CSV table of C-alpha atoms in Angstrom, one decimal:
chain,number,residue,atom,x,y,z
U,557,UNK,CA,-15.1,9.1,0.1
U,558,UNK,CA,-12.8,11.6,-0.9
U,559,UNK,CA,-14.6,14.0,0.6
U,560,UNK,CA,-13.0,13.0,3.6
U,561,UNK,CA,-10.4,15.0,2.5
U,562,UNK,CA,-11.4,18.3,2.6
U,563,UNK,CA,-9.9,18.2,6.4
U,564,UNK,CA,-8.0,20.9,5.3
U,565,UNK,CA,-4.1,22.2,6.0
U,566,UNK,CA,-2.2,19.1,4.0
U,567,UNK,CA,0.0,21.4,2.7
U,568,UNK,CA,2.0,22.4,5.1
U,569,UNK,CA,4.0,19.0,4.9
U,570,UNK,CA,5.6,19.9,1.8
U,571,UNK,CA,6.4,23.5,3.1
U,572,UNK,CA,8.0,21.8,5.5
U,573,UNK,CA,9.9,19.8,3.3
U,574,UNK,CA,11.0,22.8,1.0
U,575,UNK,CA,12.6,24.1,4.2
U,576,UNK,CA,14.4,21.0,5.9
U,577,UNK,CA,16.1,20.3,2.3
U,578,UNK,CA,17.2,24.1,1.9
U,579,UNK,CA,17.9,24.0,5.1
U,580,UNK,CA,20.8,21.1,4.7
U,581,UNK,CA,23.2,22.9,2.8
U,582,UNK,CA,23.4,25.8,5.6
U,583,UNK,CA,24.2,22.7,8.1
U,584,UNK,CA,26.5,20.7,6.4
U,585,UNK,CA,28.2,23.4,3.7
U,586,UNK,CA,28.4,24.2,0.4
U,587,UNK,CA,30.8,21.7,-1.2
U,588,UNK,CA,29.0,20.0,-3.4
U,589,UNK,CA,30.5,16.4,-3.6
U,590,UNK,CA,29.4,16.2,0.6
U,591,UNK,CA,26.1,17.2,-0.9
U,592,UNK,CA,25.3,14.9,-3.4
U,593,UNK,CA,27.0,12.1,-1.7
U,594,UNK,CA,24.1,12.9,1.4
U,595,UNK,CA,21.6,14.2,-0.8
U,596,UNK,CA,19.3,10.6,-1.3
U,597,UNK,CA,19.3,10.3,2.3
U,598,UNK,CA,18.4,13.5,3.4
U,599,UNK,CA,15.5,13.8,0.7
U,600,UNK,CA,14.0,10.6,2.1
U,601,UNK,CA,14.2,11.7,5.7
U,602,UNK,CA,12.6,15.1,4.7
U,603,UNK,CA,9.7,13.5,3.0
U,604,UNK,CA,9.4,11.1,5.7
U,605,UNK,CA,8.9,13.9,8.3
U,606,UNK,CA,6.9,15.8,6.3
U,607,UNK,CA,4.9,12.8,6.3
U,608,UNK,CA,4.5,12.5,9.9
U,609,UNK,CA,3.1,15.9,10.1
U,610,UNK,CA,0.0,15.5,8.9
U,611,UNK,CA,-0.9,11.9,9.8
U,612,UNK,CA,-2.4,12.8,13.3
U,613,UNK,CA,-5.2,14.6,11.7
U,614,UNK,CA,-6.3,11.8,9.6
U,615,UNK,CA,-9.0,10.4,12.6
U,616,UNK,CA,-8.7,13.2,15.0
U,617,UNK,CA,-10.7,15.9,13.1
U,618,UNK,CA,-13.1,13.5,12.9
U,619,UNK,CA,-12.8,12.2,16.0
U,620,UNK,CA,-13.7,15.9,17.4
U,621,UNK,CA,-16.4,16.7,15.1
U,622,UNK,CA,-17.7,13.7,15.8
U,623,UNK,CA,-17.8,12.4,12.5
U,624,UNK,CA,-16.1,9.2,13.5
U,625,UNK,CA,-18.9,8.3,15.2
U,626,UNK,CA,-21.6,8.2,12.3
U,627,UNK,CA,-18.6,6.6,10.0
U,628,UNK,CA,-18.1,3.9,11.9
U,629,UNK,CA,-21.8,3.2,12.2
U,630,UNK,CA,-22.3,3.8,8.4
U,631,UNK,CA,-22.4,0.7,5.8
U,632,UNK,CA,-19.0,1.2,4.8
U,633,UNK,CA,-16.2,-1.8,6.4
U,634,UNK,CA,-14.2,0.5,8.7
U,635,UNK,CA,-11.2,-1.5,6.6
U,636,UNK,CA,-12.4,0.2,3.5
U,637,UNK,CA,-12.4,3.7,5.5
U,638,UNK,CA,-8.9,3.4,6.6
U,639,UNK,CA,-7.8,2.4,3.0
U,640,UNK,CA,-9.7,5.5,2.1
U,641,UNK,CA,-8.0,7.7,4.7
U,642,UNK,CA,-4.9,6.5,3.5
U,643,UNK,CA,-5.1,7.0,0.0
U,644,UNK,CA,-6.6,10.7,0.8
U,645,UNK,CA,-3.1,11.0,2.5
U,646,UNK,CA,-1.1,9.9,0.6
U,647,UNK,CA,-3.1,12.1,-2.5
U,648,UNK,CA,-2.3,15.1,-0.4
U,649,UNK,CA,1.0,14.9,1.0
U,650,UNK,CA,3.0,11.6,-0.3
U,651,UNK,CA,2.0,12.8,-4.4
U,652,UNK,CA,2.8,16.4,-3.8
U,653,UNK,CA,6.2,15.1,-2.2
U,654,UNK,CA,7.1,12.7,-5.0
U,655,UNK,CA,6.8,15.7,-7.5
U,656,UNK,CA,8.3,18.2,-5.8
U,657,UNK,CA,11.2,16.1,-4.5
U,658,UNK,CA,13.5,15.5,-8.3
U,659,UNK,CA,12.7,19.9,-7.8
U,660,UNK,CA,14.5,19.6,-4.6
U,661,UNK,CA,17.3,16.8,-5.5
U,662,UNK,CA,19.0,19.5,-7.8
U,663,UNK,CA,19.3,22.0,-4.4
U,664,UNK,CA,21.7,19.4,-2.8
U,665,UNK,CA,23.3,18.4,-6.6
U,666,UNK,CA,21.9,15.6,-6.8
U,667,UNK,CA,23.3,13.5,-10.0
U,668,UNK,CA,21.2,13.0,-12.9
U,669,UNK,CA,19.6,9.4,-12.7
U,670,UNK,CA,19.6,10.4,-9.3
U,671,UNK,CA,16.2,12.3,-9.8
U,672,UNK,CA,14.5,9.4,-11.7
U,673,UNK,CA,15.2,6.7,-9.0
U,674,UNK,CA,14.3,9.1,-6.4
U,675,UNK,CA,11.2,9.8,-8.0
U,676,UNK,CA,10.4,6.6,-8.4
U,677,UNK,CA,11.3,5.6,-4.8
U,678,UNK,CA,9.3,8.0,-3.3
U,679,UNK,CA,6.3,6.8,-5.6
U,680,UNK,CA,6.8,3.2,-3.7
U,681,UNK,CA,7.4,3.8,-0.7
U,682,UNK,CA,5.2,6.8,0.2
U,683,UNK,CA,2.2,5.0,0.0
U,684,UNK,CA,3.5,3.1,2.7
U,685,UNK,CA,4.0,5.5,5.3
U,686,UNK,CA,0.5,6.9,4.9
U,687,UNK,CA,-0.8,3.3,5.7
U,688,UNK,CA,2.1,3.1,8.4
U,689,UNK,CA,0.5,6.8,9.8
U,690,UNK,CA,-3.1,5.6,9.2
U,691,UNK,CA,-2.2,2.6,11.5
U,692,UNK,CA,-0.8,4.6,13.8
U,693,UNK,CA,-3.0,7.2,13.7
U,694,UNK,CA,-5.8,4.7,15.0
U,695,UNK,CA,-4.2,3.5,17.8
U,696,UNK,CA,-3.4,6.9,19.4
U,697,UNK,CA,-7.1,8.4,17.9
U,698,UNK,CA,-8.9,8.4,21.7
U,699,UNK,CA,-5.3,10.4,23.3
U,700,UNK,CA,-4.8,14.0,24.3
U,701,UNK,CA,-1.7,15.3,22.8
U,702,UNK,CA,-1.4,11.7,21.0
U,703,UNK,CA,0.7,13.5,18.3
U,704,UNK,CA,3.7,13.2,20.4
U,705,UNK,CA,3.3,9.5,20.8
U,706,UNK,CA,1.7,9.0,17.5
U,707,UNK,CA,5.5,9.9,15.7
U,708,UNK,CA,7.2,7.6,18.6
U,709,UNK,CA,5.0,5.0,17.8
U,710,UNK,CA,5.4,5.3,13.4
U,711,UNK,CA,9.0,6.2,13.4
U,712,UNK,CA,10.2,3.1,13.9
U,713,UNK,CA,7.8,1.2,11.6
U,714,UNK,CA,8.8,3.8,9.2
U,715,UNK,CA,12.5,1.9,9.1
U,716,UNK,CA,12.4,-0.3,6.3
U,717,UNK,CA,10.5,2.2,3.7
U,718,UNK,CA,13.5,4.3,4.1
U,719,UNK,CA,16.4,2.0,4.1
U,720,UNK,CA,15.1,0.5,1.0
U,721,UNK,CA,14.0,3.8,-0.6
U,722,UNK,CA,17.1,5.9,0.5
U,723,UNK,CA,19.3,2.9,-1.0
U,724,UNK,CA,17.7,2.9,-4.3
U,725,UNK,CA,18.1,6.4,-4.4
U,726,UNK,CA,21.9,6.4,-4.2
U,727,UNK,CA,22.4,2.8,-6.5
U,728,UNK,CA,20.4,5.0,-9.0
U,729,UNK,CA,22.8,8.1,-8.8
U,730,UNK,CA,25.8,5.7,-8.5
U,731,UNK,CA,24.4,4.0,-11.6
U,732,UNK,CA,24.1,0.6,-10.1
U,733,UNK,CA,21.6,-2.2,-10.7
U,734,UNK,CA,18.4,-1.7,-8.0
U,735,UNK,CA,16.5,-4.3,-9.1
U,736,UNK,CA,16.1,-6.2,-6.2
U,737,UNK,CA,16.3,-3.1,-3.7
U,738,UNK,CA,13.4,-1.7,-6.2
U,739,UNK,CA,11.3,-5.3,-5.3
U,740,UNK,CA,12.1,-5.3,-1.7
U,741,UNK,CA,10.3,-1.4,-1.4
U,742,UNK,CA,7.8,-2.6,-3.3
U,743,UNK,CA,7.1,-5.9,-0.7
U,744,UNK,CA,7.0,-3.7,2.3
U,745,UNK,CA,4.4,-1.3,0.6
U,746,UNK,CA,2.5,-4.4,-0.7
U,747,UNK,CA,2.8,-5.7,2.7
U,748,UNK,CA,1.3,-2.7,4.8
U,749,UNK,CA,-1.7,-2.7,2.4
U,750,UNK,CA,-2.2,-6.4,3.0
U,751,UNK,CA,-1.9,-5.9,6.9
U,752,UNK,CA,-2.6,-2.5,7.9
U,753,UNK,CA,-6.2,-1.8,7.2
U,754,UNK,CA,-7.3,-4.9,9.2
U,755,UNK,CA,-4.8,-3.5,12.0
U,756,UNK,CA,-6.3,-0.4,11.9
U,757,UNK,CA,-9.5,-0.9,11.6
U,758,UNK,CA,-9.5,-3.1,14.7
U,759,UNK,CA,-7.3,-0.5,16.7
U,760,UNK,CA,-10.3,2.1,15.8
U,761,UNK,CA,-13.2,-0.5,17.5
U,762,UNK,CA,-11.1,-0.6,20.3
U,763,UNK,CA,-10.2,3.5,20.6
U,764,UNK,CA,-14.1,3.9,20.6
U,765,UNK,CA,-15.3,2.2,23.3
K,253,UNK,CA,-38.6,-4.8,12.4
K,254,UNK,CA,-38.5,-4.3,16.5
K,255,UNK,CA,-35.7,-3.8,18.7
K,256,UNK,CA,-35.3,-6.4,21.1
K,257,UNK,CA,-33.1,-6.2,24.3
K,258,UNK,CA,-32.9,-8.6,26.8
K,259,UNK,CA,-30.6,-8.8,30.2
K,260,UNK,CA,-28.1,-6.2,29.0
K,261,UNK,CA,-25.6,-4.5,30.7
K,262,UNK,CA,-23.7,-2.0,29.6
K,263,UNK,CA,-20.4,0.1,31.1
K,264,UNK,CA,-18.2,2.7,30.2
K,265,UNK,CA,-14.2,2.0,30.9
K,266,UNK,CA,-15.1,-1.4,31.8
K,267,UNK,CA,-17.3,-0.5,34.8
K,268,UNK,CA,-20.8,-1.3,34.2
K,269,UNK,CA,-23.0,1.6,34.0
K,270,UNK,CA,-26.4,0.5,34.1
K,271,UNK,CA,-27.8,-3.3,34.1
K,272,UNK,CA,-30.9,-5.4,33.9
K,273,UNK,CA,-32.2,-3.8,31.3
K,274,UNK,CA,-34.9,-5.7,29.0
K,275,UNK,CA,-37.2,-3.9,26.8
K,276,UNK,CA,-39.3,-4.1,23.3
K,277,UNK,CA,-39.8,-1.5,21.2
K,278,UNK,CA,-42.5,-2.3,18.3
K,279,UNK,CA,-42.3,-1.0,14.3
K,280,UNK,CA,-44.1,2.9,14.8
K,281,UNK,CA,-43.0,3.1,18.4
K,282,UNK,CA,-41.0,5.5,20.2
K,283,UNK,CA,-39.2,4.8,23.4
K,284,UNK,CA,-38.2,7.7,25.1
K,285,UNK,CA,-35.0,7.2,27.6
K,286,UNK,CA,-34.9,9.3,31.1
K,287,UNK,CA,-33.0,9.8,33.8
K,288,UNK,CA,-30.3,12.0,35.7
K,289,UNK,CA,-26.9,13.3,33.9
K,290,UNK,CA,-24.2,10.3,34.2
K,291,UNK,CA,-27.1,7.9,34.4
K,292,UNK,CA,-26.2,6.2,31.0
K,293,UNK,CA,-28.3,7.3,28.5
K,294,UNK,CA,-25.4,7.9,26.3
K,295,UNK,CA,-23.6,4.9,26.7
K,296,UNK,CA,-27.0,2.6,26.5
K,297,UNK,CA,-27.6,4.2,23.2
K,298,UNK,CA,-23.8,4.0,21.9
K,299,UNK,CA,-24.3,0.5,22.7
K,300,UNK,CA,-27.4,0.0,20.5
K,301,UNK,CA,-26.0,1.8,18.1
K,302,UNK,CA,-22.8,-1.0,18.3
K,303,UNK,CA,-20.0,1.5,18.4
K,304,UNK,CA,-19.1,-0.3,21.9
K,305,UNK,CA,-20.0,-4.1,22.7
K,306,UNK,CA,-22.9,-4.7,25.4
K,307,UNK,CA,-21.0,-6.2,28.6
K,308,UNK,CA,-23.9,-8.7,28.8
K,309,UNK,CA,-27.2,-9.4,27.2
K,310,UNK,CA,-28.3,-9.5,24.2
K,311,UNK,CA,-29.6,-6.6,21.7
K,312,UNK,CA,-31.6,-7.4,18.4
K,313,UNK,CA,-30.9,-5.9,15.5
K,314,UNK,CA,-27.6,-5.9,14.9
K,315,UNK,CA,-26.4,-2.0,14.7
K,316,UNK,CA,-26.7,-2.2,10.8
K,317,UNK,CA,-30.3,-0.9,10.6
K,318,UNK,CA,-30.0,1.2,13.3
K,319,UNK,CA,-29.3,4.8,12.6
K,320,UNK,CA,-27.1,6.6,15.9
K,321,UNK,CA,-27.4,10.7,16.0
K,322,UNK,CA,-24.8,11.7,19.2
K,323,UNK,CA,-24.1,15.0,20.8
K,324,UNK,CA,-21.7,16.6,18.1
K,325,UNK,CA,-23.5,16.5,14.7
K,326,UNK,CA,-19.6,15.6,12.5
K,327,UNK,CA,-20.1,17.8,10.1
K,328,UNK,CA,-17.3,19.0,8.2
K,329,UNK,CA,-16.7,23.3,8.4
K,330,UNK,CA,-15.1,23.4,5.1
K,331,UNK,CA,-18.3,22.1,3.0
K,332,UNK,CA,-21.4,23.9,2.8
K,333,UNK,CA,-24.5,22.4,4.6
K,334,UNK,CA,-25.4,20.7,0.9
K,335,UNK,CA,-22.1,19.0,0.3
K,336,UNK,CA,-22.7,17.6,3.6
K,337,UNK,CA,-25.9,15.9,3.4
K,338,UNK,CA,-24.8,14.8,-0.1
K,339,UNK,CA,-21.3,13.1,1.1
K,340,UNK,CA,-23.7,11.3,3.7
K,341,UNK,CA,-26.2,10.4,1.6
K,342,UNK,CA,-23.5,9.1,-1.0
K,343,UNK,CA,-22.1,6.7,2.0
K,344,UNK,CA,-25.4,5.2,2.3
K,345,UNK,CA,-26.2,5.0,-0.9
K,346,UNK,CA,-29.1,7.5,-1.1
K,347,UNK,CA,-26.9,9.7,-3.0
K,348,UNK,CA,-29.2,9.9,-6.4
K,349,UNK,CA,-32.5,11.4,-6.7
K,350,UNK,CA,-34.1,13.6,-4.7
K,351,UNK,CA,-33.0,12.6,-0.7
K,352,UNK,CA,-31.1,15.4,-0.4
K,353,UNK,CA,-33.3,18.3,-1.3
K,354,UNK,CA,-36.0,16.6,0.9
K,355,UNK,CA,-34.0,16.1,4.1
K,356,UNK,CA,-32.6,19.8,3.3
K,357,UNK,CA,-36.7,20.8,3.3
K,358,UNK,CA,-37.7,19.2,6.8
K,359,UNK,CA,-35.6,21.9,8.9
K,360,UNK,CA,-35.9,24.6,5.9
K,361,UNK,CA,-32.1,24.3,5.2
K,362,UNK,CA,-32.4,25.4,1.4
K,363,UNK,CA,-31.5,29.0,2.3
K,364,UNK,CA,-28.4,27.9,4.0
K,365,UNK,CA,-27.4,25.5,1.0
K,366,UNK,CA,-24.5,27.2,0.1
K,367,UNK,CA,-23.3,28.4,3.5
K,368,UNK,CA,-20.2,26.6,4.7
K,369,UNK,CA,-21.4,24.3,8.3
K,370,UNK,CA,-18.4,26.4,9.6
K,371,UNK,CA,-20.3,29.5,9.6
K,372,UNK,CA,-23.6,28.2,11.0
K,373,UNK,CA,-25.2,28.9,14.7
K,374,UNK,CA,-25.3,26.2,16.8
K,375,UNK,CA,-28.8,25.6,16.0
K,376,UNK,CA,-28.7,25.8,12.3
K,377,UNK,CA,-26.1,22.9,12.8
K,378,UNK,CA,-27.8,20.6,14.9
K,379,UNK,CA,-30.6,21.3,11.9
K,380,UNK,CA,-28.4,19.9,9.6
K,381,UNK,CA,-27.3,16.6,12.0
K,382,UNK,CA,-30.6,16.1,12.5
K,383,UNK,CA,-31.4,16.1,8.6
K,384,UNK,CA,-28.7,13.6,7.8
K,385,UNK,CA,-30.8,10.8,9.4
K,386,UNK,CA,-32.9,11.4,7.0
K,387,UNK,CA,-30.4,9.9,4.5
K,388,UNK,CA,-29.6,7.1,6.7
K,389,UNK,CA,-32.4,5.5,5.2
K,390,UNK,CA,-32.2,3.0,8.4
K,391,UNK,CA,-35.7,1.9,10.2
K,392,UNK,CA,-33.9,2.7,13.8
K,393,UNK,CA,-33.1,6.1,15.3
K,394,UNK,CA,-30.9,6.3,18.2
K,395,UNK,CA,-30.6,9.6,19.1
K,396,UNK,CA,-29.0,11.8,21.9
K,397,UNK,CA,-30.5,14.7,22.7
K,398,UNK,CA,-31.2,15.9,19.6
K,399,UNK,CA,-32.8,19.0,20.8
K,400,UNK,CA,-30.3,21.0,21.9
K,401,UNK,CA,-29.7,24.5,21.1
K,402,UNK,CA,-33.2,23.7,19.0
K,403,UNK,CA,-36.0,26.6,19.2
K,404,UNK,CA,-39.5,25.6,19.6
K,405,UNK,CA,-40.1,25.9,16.2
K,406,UNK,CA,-37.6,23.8,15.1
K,407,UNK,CA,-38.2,21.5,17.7
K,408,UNK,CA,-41.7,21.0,16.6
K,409,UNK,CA,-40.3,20.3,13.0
K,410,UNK,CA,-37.9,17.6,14.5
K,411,UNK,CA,-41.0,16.0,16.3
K,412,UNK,CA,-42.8,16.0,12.9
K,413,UNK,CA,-39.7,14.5,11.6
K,414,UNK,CA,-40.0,11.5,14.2
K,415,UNK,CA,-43.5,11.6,13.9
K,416,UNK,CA,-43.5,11.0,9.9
K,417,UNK,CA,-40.7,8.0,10.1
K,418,UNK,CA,-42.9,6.2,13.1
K,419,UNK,CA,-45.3,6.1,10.9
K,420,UNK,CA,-43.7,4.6,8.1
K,421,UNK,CA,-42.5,1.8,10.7
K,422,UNK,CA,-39.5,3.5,11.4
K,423,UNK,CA,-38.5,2.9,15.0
K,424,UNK,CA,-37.2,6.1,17.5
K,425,UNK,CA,-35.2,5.4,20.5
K,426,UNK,CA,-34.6,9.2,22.0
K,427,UNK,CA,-32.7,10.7,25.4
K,428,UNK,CA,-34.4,13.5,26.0
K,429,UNK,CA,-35.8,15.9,28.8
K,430,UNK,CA,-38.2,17.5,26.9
K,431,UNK,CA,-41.7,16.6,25.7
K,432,UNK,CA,-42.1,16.0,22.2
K,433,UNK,CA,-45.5,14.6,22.4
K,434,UNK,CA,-44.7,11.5,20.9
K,435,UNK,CA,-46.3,8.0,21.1
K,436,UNK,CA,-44.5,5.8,22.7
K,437,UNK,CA,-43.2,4.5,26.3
K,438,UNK,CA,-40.9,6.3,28.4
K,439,UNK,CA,-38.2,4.1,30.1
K,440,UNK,CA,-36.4,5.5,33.3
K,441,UNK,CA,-33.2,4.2,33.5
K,442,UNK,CA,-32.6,5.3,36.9
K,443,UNK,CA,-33.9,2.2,38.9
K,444,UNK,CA,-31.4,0.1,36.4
K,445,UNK,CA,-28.1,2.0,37.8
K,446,UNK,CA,-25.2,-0.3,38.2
K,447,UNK,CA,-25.2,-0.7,41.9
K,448,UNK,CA,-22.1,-1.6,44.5
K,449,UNK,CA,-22.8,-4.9,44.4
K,450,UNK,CA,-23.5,-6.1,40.8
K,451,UNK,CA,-19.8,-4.6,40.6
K,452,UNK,CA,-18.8,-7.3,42.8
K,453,UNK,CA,-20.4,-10.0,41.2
K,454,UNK,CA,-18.8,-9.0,38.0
């Protein structure tokens, strides 16, 4: 299944979020306490948009290749392919940014337990906007130039994941209790990967008719 | 197992394509679909194949034994032509033993084992499309032109291919304008054209 994978080009979402965090401190300026006060947030919304770049190739290459085709007609519940496809997302651009983003944090002076509860939110919640993209990524599947629409679409699905994520992030680095912030993240991942398989599945049969 | 399809009708984009069409194929049989481009070749066999849901009428089996080969072969660039046929063959749980290396010996693929599909001709590809219905391991073929950008030789291999799964029982249902000298009935699907009026009574 994993295989699926070898797509190709995932890594160009966490170039791309290298360059929107360095980027920040050029737009905002160098004093620090701005910095780390803004730094949760804009680490979440870099990883989310790095996200985003890579989630309209997870049906469309094989959409074009044709691939789509002879995986939908093969044994395997088109649920169980989209939960595949995410995962091989996620494995490819949600892990890399997870690691790379406590790296990042100390760009923007992040605080120490900053890092931690960053990391850890990130490990949460990315998972979910691979499934979000996944979902999304089926419904536009059959469009020219669905990219565009693709991020309209996901964007504001992608809502909740970073609220919750962003605020545990900046509890952690303020050293408050994110407990139940921590829980709520976890229900909304839980949540798409109750959902979004099923919903995606069914917007594929429907895209290849 | 035969293939069974009574009264169906079948469109593309909601508008039915072609209609009225009822035919039997028997285990070892091949059915061999004509008619002009547009006439609906394609979408009766994407139909068979249940990748889009007959607008009427009834089709037996259901698309789980039936194996579909289209116009573009999906096969990734980035692996070579073995990796391919192996990630197939793993998907349908063929994986073990020796499917591979036979389906890779049918269209004499073993020298281009290693090559990546990116760098193969166009007819080296559809060799390797054609070899992953080998690994299918599915009594029906649905396939869609599966000649093209074939040479004769290779073309006579892919007959032998048919040829060698009809007469395990297998089942072929083929769009093509060539003559592969197979057994089997030809159905022209041109009188079954979705006219003017059976749009209006839909």
């Amino acid at each position: 299944m994993l295989a699926v994978r070898a797509g190709g080009g995932f890594g160009l979402g966490l170039a791309f979020f290298l360059i929107v965090v360095v980027l920040v401190p050029f737009g905002v300026g160098p004093e620090t306490g701005r910095l780390a006060l803004i730094a949760p947030g804009v680490l979440w919304i870099g990883a989310l948009l790095a996200c985003l770049l890579s989630l309209d190739r997870i049906f469309a290459l094989d959409r074009e290749d044709g691939a789509l085709d002879l995986l939908v007609t093969a044994p395997l519940p088109l649920e169980a392919l989209v939960l595949g496809k995410s995962l091989a997302h996620w494995l490819t651009t949600g892990l890399p940014l997870c690691l790379a983003a406590p790296a990042l944090g100390i760009l923007l002076n992040l605080g120490w337990p900053g890092h931690l509860w960053l990391f850890v939110s990130l490990l949460i919640g990315t998972p979910a906007l691979s499934l979000i993209g996944a979902f999304g990524a089926a419904l536009t599947v059959g469009l020219r130039r669905g990219g565009m629409l693709l991020s309209i679409l996901v964007l504001p699905l992608y809502v909740p994941t970073l609220l919750f994520g962003a605020e545990i992030a900046r509890r952690g680095t303020e050293g408050m209790a994110v407990g139940t912030v921590l829980a709520l993240l976890g229900a909304v991942t839980l949540g798409c990967l109750a959902v979004l398989p099923f919903a995606a599945a069914a917007a594929l049969r429907v895209n290849l008719r | 197992m035969s293939v069974s399809v009574r009264d169906l009708v079948v469109g593309r984009g909601g508008v039915p394509v072609l209609a009225g069409l009822s035919f039997d194929v028997a285990p070892g049989h091949a059915l061999i679909l004509r008619g002009p481009n547009g006439a609906g070749k394609t979408t009766l066999l994407r139909t068979l194949a249940g990748l889009q849901p007959p607008m009427s009428g009834t089709v037996t089996p259901n698309p789980e034994s039936i194996a579909y080969g289209a116009h573009r072969d999906g096969m990734k660039g980035q692996l070579t032509v073995e990796e391919n046929l192996q990630f197939w063959a793993g998907l349908h749980g063929l994986g073990r033993g020796d499917a591979v290396s036979r389906a890779m010996d049918v269209f004499d693929l073993g020298r281009l084992a290693d090559r990546l599909a990116q760098h193969l001709s166009a007819g080296q590809g559809r060799r390797l499309g054609l070899a992953r219905l080998m690994l299918t391991g599915r009594p029906i073929w649905c396939l869609d032109e599966p000649t093209v950008s074939l040479d004769a030789e290779n073309t006579g291999r892919f007959a032998g291919m048919v040829r060698d799964h009809l007469e395990t029982g297998g089942i072929a249902i083929i769009a093509t304008h060539i003559d592969l000298g197979l057994s089997g009935d030809v159905l022209d699907v041109t009188p079954h054209r979705a006219r003017a009026r059976e749009l209006m009574a839909l």
